[in-house]
mmCIF file of C-alpha atoms in Angstrom:
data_model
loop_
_atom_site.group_PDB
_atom_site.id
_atom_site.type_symbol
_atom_site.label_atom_id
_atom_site.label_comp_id
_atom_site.label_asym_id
_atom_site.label_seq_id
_atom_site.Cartn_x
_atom_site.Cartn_y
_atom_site.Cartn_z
ATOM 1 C CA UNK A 1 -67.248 -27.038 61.766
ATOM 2 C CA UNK A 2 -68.680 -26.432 58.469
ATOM 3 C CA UNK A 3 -68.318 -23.248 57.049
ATOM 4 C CA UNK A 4 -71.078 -20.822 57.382
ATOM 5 C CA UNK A 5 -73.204 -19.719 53.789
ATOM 6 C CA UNK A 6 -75.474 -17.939 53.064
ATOM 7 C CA UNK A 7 -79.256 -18.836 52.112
ATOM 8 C CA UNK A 8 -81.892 -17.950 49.207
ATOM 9 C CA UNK A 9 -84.311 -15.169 50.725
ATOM 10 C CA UNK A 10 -87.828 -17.230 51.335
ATOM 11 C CA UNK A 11 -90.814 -15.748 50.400
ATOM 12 C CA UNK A 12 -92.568 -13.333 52.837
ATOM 13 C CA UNK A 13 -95.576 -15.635 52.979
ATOM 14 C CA UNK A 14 -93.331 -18.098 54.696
ATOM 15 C CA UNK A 15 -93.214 -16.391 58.287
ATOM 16 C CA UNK A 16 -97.218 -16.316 57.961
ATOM 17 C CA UNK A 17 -97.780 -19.444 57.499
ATOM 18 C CA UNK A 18 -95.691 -20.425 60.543
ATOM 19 C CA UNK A 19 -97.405 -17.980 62.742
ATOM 20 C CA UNK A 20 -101.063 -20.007 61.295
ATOM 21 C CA UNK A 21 -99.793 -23.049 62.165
ATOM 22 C CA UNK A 22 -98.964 -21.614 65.541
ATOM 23 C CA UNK A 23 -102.062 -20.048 66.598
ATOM 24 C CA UNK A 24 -103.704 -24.162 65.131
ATOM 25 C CA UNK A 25 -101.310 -25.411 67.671
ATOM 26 C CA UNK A 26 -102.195 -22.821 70.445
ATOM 27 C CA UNK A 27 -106.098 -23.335 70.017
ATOM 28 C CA UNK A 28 -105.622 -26.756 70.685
ATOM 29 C CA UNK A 29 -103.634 -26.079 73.942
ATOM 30 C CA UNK A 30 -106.402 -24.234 74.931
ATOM 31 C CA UNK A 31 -109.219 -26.420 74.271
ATOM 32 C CA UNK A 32 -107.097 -29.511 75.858
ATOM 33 C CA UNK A 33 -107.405 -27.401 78.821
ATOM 34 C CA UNK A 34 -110.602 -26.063 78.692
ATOM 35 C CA UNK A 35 -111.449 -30.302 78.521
ATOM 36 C CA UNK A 36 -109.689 -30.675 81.377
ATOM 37 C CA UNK A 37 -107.042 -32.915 79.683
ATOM 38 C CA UNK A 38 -103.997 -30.755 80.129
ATOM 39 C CA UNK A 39 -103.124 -31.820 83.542
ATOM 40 C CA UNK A 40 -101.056 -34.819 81.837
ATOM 41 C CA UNK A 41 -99.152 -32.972 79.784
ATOM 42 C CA UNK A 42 -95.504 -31.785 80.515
ATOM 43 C CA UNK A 43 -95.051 -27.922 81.915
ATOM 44 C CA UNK A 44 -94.475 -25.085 79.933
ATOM 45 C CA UNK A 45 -91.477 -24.405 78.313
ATOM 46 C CA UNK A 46 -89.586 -21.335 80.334
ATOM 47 C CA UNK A 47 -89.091 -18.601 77.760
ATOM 48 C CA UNK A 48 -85.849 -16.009 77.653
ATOM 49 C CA UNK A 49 -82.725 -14.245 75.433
ATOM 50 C CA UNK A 50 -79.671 -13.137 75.559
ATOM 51 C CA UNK A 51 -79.614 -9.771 76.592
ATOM 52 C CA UNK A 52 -75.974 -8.200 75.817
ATOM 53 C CA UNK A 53 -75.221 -7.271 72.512
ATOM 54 C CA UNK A 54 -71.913 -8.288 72.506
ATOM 55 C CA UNK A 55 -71.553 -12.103 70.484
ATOM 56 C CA UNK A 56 -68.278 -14.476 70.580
ATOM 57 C CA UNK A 57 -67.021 -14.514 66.923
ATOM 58 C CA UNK A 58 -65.555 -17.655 65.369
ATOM 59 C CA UNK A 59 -61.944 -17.516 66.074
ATOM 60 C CA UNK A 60 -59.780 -15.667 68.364
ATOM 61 C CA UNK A 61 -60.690 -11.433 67.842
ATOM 62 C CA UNK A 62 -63.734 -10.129 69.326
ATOM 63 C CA UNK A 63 -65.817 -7.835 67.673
ATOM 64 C CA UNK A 64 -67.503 -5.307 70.086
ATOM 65 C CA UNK A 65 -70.739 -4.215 70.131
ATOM 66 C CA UNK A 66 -71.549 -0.493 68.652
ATOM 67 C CA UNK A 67 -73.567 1.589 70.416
ATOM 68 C CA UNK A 68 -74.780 -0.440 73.486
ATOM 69 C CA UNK A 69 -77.703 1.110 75.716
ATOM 70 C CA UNK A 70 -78.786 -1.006 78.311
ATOM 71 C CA UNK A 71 -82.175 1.385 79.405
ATOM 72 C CA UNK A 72 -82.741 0.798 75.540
ATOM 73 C CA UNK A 73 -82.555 -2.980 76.190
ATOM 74 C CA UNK A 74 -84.501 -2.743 79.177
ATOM 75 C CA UNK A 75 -87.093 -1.000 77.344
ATOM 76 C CA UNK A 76 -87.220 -3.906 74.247
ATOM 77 C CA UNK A 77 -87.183 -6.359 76.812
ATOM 78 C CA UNK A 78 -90.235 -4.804 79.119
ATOM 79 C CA UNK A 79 -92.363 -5.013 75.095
ATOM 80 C CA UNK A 80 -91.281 -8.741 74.466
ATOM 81 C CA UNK A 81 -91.578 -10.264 77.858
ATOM 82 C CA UNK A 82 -94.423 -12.175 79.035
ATOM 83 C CA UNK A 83 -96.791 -10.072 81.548
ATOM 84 C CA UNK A 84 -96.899 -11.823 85.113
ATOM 85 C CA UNK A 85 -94.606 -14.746 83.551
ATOM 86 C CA UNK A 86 -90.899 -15.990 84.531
ATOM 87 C CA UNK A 87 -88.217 -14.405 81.612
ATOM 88 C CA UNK A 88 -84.675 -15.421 82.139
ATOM 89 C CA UNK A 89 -82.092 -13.137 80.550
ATOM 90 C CA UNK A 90 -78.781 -15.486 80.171
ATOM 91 C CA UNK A 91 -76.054 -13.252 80.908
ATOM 92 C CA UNK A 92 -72.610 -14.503 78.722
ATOM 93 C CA UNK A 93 -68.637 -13.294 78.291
ATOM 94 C CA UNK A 94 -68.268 -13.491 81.943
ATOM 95 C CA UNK A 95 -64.263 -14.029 81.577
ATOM 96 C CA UNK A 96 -62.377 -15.637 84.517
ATOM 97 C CA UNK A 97 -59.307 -13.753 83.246
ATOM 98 C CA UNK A 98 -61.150 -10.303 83.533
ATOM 99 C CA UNK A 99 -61.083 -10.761 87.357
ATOM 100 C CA UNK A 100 -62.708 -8.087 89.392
ATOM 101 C CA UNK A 101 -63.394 -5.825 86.285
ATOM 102 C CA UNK A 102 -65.990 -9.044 85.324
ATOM 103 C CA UNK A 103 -67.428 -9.203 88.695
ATOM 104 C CA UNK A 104 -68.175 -6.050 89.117
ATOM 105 C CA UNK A 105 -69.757 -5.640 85.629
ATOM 106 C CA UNK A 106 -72.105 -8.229 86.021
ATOM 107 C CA UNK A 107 -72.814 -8.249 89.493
ATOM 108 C CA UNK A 108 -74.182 -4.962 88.404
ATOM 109 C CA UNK A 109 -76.220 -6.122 85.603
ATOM 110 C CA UNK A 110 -77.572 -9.114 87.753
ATOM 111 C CA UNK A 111 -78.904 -6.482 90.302
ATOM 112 C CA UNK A 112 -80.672 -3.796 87.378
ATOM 113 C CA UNK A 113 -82.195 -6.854 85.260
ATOM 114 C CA UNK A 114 -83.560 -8.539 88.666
ATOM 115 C CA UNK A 115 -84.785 -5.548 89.773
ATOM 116 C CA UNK A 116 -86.514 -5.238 86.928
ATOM 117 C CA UNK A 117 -88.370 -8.756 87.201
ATOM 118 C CA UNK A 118 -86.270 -11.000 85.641
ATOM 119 C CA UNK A 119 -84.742 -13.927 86.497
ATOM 120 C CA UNK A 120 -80.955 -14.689 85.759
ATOM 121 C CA UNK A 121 -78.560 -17.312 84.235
ATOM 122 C CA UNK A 122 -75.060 -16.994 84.284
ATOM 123 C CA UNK A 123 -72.754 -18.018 81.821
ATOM 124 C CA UNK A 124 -69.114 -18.534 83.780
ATOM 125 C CA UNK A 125 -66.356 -19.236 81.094
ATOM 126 C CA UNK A 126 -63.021 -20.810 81.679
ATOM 127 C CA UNK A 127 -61.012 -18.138 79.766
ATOM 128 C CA UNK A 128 -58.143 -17.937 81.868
ATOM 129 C CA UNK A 129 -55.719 -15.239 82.756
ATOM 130 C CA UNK A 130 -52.377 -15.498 81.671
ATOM 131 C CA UNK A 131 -50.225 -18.290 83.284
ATOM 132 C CA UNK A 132 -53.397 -19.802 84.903
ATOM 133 C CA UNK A 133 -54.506 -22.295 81.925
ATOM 134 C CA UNK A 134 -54.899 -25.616 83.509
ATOM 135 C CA UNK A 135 -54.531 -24.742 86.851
ATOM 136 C CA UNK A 136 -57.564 -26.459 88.364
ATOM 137 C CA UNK A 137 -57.360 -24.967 92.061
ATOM 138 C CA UNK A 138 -57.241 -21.595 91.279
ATOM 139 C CA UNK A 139 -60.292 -21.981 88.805
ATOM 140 C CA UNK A 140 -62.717 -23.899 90.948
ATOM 141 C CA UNK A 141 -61.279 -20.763 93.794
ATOM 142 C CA UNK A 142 -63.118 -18.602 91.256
ATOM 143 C CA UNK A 143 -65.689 -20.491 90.715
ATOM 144 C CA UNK A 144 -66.804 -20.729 94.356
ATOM 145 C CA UNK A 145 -66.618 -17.145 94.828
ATOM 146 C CA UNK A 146 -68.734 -16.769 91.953
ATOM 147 C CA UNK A 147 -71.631 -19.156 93.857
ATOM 148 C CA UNK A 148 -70.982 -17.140 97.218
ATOM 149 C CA UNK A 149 -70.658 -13.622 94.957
ATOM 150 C CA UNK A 150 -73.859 -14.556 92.786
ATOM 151 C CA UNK A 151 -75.654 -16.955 94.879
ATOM 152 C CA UNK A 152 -77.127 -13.705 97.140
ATOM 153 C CA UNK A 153 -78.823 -12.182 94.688
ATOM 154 C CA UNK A 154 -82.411 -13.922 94.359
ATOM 155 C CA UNK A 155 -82.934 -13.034 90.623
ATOM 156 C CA UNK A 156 -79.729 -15.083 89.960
ATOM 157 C CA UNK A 157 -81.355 -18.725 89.236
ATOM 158 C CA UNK A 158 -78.583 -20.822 87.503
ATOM 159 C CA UNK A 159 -74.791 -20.776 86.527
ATOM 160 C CA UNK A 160 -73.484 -22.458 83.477
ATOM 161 C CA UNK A 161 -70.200 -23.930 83.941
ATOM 162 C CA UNK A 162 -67.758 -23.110 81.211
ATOM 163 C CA UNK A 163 -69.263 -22.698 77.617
ATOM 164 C CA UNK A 164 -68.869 -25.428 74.604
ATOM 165 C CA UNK A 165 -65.790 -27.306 75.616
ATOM 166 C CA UNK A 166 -66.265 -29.371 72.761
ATOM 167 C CA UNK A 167 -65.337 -26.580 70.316
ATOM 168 C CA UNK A 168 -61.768 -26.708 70.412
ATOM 169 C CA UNK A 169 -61.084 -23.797 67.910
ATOM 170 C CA UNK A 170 -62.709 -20.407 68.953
ATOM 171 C CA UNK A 171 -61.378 -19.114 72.226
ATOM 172 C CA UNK A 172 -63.956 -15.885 71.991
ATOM 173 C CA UNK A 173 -66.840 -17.890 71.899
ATOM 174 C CA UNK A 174 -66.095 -21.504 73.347
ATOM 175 C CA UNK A 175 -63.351 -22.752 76.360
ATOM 176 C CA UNK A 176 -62.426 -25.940 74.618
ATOM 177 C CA UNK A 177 -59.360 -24.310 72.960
ATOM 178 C CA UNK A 178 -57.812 -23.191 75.951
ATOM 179 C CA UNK A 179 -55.467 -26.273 77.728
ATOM 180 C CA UNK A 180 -57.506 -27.480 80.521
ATOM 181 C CA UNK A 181 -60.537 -27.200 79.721
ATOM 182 C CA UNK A 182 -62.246 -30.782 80.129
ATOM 183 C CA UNK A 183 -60.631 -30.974 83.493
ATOM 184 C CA UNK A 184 -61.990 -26.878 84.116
ATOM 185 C CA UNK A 185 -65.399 -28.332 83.252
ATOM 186 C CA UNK A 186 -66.131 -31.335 85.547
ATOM 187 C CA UNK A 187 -64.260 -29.480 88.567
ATOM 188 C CA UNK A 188 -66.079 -26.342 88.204
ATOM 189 C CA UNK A 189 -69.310 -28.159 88.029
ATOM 190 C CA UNK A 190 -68.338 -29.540 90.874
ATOM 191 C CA UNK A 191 -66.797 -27.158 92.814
ATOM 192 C CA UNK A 192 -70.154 -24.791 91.996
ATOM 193 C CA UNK A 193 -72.716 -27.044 92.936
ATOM 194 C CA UNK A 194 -70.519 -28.198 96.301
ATOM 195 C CA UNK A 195 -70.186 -24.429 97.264
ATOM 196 C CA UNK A 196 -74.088 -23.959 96.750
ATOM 197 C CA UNK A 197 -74.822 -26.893 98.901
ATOM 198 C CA UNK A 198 -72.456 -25.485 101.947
ATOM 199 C CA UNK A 199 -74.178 -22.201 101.642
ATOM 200 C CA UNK A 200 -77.767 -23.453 101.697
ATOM 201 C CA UNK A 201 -78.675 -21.946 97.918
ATOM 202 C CA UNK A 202 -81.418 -24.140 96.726
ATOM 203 C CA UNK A 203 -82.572 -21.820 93.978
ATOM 204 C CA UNK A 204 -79.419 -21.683 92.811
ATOM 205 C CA UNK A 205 -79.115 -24.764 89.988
ATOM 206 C CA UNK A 206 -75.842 -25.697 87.907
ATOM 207 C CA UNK A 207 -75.296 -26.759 85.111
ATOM 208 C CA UNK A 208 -73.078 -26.968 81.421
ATOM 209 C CA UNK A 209 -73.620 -26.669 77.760
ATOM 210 C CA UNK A 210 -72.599 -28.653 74.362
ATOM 211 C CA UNK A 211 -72.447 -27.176 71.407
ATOM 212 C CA UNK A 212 -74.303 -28.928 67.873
ATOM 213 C CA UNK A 213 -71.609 -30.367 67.048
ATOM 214 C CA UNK A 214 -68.479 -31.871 65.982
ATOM 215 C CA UNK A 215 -68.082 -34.927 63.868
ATOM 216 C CA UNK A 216 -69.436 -38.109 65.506
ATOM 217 C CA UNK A 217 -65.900 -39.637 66.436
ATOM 218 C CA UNK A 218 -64.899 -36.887 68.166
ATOM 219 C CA UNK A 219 -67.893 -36.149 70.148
ATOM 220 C CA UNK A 220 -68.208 -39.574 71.517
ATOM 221 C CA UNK A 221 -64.407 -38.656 72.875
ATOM 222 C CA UNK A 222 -65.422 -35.898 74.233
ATOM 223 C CA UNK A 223 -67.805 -37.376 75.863
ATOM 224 C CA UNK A 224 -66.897 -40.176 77.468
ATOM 225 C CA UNK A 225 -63.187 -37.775 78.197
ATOM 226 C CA UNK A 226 -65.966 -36.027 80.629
ATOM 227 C CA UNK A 227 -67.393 -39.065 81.940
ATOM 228 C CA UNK A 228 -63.870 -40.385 82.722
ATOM 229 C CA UNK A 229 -62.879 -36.902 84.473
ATOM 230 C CA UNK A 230 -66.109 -36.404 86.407
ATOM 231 C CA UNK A 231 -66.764 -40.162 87.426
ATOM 232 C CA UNK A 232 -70.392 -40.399 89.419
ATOM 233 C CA UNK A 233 -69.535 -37.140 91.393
ATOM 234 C CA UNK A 234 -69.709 -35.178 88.323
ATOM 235 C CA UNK A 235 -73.105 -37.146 87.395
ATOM 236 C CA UNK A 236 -74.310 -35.992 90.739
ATOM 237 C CA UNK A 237 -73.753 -32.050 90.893
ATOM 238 C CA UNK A 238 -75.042 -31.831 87.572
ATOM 239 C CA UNK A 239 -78.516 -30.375 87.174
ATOM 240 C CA UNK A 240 -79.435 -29.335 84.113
ATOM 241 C CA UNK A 241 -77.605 -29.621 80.836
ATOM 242 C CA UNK A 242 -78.020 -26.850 78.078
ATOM 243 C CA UNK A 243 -77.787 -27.120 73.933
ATOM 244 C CA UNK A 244 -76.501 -24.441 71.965
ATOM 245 C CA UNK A 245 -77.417 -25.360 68.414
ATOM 246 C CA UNK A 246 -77.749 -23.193 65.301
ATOM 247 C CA UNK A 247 -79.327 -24.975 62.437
ATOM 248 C CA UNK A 248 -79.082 -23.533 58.688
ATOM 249 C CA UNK A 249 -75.923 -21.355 60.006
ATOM 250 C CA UNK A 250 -73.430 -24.237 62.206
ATOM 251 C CA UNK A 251 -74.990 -27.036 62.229
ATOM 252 C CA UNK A 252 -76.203 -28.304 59.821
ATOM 253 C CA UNK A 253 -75.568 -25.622 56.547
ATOM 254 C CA UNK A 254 -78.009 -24.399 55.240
ATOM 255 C CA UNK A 255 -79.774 -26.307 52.534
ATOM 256 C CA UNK A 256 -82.716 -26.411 50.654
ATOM 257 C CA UNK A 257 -86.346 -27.478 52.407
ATOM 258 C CA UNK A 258 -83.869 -27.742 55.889
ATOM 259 C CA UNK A 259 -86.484 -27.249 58.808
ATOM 260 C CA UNK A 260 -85.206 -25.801 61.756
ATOM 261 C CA UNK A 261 -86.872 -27.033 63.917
ATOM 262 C CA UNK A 262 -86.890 -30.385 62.744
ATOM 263 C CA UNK A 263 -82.735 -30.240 63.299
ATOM 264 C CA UNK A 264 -83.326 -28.460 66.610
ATOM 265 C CA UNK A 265 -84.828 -31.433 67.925
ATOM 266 C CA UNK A 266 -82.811 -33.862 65.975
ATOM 267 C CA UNK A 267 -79.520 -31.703 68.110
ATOM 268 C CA UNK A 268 -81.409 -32.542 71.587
ATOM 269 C CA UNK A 269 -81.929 -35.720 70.813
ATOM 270 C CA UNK A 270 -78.387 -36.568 69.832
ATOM 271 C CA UNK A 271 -77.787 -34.340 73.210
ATOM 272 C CA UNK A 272 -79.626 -37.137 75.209
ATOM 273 C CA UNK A 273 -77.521 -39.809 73.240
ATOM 274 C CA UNK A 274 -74.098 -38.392 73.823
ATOM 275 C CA UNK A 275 -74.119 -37.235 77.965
ATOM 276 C CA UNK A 276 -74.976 -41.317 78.326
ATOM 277 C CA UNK A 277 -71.666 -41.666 77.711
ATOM 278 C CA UNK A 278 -70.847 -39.081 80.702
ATOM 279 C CA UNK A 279 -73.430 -41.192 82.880
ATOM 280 C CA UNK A 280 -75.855 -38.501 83.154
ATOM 281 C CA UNK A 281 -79.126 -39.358 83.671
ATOM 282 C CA UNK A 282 -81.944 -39.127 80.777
ATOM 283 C CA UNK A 283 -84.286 -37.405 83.373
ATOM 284 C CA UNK A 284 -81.773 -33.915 83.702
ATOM 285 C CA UNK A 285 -83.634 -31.019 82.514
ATOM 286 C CA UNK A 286 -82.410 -30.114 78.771
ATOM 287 C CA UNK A 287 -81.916 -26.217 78.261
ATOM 288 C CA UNK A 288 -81.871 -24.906 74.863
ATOM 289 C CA UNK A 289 -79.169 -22.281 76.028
ATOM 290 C CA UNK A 290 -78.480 -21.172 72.955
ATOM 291 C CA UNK A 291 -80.612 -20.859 69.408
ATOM 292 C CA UNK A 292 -80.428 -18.430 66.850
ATOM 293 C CA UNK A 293 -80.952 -16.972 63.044
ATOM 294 C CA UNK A 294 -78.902 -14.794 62.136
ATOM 295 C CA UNK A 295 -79.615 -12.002 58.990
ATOM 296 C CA UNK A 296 -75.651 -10.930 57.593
ATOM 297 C CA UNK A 297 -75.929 -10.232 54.021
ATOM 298 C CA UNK A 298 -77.969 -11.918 51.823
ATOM 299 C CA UNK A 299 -80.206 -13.687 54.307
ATOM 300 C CA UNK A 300 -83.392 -12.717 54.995
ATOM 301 C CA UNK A 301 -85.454 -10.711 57.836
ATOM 302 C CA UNK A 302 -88.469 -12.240 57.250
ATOM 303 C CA UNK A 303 -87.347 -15.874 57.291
ATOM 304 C CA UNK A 304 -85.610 -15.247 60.255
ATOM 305 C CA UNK A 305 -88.839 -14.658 61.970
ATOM 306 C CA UNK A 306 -90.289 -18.236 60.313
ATOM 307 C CA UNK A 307 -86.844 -19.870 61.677
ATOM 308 C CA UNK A 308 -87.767 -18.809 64.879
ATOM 309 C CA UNK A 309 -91.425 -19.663 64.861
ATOM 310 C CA UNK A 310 -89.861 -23.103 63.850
ATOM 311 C CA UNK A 311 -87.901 -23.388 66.714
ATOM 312 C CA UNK A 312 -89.723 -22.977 69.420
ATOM 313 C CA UNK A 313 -92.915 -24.851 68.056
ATOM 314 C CA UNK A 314 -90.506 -28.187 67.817
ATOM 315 C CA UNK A 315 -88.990 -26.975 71.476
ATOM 316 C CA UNK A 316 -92.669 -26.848 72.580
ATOM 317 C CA UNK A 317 -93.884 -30.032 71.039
ATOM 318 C CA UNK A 318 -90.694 -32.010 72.118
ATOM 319 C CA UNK A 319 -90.581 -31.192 75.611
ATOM 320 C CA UNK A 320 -92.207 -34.026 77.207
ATOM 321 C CA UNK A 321 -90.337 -36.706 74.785
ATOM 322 C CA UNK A 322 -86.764 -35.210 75.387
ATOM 323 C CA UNK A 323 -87.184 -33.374 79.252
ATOM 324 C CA UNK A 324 -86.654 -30.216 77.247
ATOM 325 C CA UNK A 325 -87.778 -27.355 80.304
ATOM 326 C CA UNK A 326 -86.099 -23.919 78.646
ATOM 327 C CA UNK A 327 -85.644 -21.908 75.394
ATOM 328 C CA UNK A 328 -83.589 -19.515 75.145
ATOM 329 C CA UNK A 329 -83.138 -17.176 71.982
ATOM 330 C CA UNK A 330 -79.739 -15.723 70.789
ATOM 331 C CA UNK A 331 -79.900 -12.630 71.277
ATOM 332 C CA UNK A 332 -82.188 -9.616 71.616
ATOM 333 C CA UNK A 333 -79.652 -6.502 69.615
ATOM 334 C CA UNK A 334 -76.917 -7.289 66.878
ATOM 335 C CA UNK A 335 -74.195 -6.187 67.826
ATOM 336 C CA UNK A 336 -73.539 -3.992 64.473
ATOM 337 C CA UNK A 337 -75.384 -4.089 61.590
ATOM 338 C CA UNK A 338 -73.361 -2.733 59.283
ATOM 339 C CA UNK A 339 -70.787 -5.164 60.064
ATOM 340 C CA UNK A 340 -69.868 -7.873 56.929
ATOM 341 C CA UNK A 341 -69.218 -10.426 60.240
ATOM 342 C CA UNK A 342 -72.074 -12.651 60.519
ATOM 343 C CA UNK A 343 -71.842 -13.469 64.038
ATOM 344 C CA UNK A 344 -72.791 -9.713 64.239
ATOM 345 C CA UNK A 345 -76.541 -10.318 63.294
ATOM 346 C CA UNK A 346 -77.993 -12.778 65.895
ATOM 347 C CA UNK A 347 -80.646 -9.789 67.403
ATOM 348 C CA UNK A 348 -84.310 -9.723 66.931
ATOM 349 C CA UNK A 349 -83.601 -5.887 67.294
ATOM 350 C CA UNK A 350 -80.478 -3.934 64.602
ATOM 351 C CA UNK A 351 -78.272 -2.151 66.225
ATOM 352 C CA UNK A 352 -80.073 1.157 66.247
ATOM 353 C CA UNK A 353 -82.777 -0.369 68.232
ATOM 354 C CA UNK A 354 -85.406 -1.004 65.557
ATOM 355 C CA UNK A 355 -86.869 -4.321 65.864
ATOM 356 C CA UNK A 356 -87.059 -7.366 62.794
ATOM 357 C CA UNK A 357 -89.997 -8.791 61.806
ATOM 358 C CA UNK A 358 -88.969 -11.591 64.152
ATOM 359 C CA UNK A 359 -89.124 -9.254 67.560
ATOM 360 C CA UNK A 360 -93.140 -9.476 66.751
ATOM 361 C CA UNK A 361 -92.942 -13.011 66.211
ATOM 362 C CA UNK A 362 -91.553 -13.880 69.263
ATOM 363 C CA UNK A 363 -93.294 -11.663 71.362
ATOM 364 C CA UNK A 364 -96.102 -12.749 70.045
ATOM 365 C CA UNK A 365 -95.717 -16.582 71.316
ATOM 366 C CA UNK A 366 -94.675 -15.464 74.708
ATOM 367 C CA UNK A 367 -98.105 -14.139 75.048
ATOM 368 C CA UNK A 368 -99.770 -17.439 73.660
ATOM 369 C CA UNK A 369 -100.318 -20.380 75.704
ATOM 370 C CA UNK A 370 -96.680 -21.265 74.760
ATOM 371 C CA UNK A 371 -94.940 -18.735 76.491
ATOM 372 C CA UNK A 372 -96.866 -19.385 80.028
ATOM 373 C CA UNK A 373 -94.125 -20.979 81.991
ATOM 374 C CA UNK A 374 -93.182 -21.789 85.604
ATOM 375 C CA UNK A 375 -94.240 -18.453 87.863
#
């Protein structure tokens, strides 16, 4: 993976000019409805974040979050969300190896966020305990008891199976480092959407993710590795797959005039390309799981909001070509400003609760035509 740099501060005139081109593009939403010509068009795009504070850093040592209040959250999240509209908060760092310590944690937090309106995606991660890496029954055991565990609570919408198996180098924020993990993916999958089907849980979809992205070589391995593995079974519990791309900070670097957006979309589309080679079909639903900004040292506030605006205009206007259904933003709170680690400074809030110039930004297309997804 490239290293990450920083970028030249934009002007402050550049996250207003997004947000004109924006309301152009939402004014012509409306009037294609109000002409009655909207019926063609593919749904809306369903909006949510990344509620938890805590990020996965690039290598192997966490960094924890500093001063975590989760009626805080709630609070940010009740002024961004959509009135009357589905938000999905995607709940990540559930750790196999943490055991019951993980389940009850976020069998908790499933419960207070759902009864609090929203809806709920799980991220399950391989991360084994000790002396279970690569042992395939007693993961896809966990992973069924997760479905049965889960699977009752009606808030609770979709799992994600394992996170970025094709980033071999950062156990705290991506499973393909730990041995296994290829195998852990196309089993769970497997295992998850098997268990769902025995216990009747149609509103309960699965699904994995893919991080933007190795070098080409290596991804078409990967690829066609999981393909192998997962044969058509695999291609048939599968129903969604999710993106987790981070242009101008993974993939690609930043550089001048990049677009965001623009790579966004490029990332889905090379998406679409690669799970061919895993026989999945072009008509799954693509999630953007994961997309983000974020502000360490030297980068900007302001742009972070026009990044932003960038991102989910392009999500918006390339959902019909690319089956792209959900956004999902990365995340709502650093998880400590102060801290020189840049993984730190994903949130649309700082750490002390105050919210960026992109908190408005976003909140502000939720309320648009953009942000009216599925009820």
């Amino acid at each position: 993976m490239n290293a990450i740099a920083r970028r030249e501060t934009r002007t402050p005139s550049a996250a207003g000019t997004l947000l004109v081109a924006a309301t152009l593009l939402l004014a012509t939403v409306a009037s294609l409805a109000g002409a009655g010509l909207a019926a063609a068009a593919p749904p809306p795009l369903r909006f949510g974040i990344a509620p938890l504070a805590q990020t996965g850093q690039i290598g192997a040592t966490p960094a924890p979050a500093v001063g975590e209040d989760l009626r805080a959250t709630l609070r940010w999240l009740d002024r961004l969300r959509p009135a009357r509209h589905r938000f999905v908060l995607r709940l990540n760092r559930f750790f196999w190896a943490d055991g019951e310590r993980a389940f009850a944690r976020y069998l908790r937090l499933a419960r207070r966020f759902g009864a609090a309106g929203y809806k709920i995606e799980l991220q399950v991660r391989y991360r084994p305990p000790v002396g279970k890496a690569g042992d395939i029954r007693a993961w896809t055991a966990h992973v069924r008891a997760v479905v049965r565990r889960f699977g009752r609570i009606r808030a609770v919408e979709a799992l994600q199976i394992a996170n970025e198996v094709n980033f071999d180098f950062s156990p705290d924020s991506s499973d393909g480092w730990f041995p296994g993990a290829r195998g852990a993916l196309v089993a769970g999958v497997i295992a998850a959407r098997d268990e769902a089907r025995r216990l009747r849980l149609r509103h309960l979809r699965i699904g994995f993710n893919w991080a933007y992205r190795r070098d080409p070589a290596y991804e078409r391995t990967f690829w066609r590795d999981v393909g192998r593995l997962g044969g058509s079974r695999f291609a048939r519990s599968v129903q969604w797959i999710g993106l987790d791309a981070y242009p101008g900070t993974v993939f690609p670097p930043p550089s001048p005039g990049l677009d965001e957006g623009r790579a966004l979309v490029a990332a889905a589309r090379e998406l679409r390309k690669y799970a061919r080679l895993a026989h999945l079909s072009s008509r799954l639903p693509l999630r953007i799981e994961e997309c983000g900004w974020p502000t360490f040292p030297g980068r900007s506030e302001r742009y972070q909001a026009t990044a932003l605006a960038r991102m989910v205009l392009a999500a918006w206007r390339a959902r019909g070509e690319l089956r792209i259904t959900d956004f999902r933003w990365f995340n709502v709170r650093d998880g400590d400003t102060s801290s020189p680690l840049p993984f730190q400074h994903f949130g649309l809030l700082r750490s002390d609760y105050t919210p960026k110039p992109a908190f408005a930004t976003y909140r502000r297309l939720l309320r648009d035509p953009l942000g009216r997804g599925h009820r």
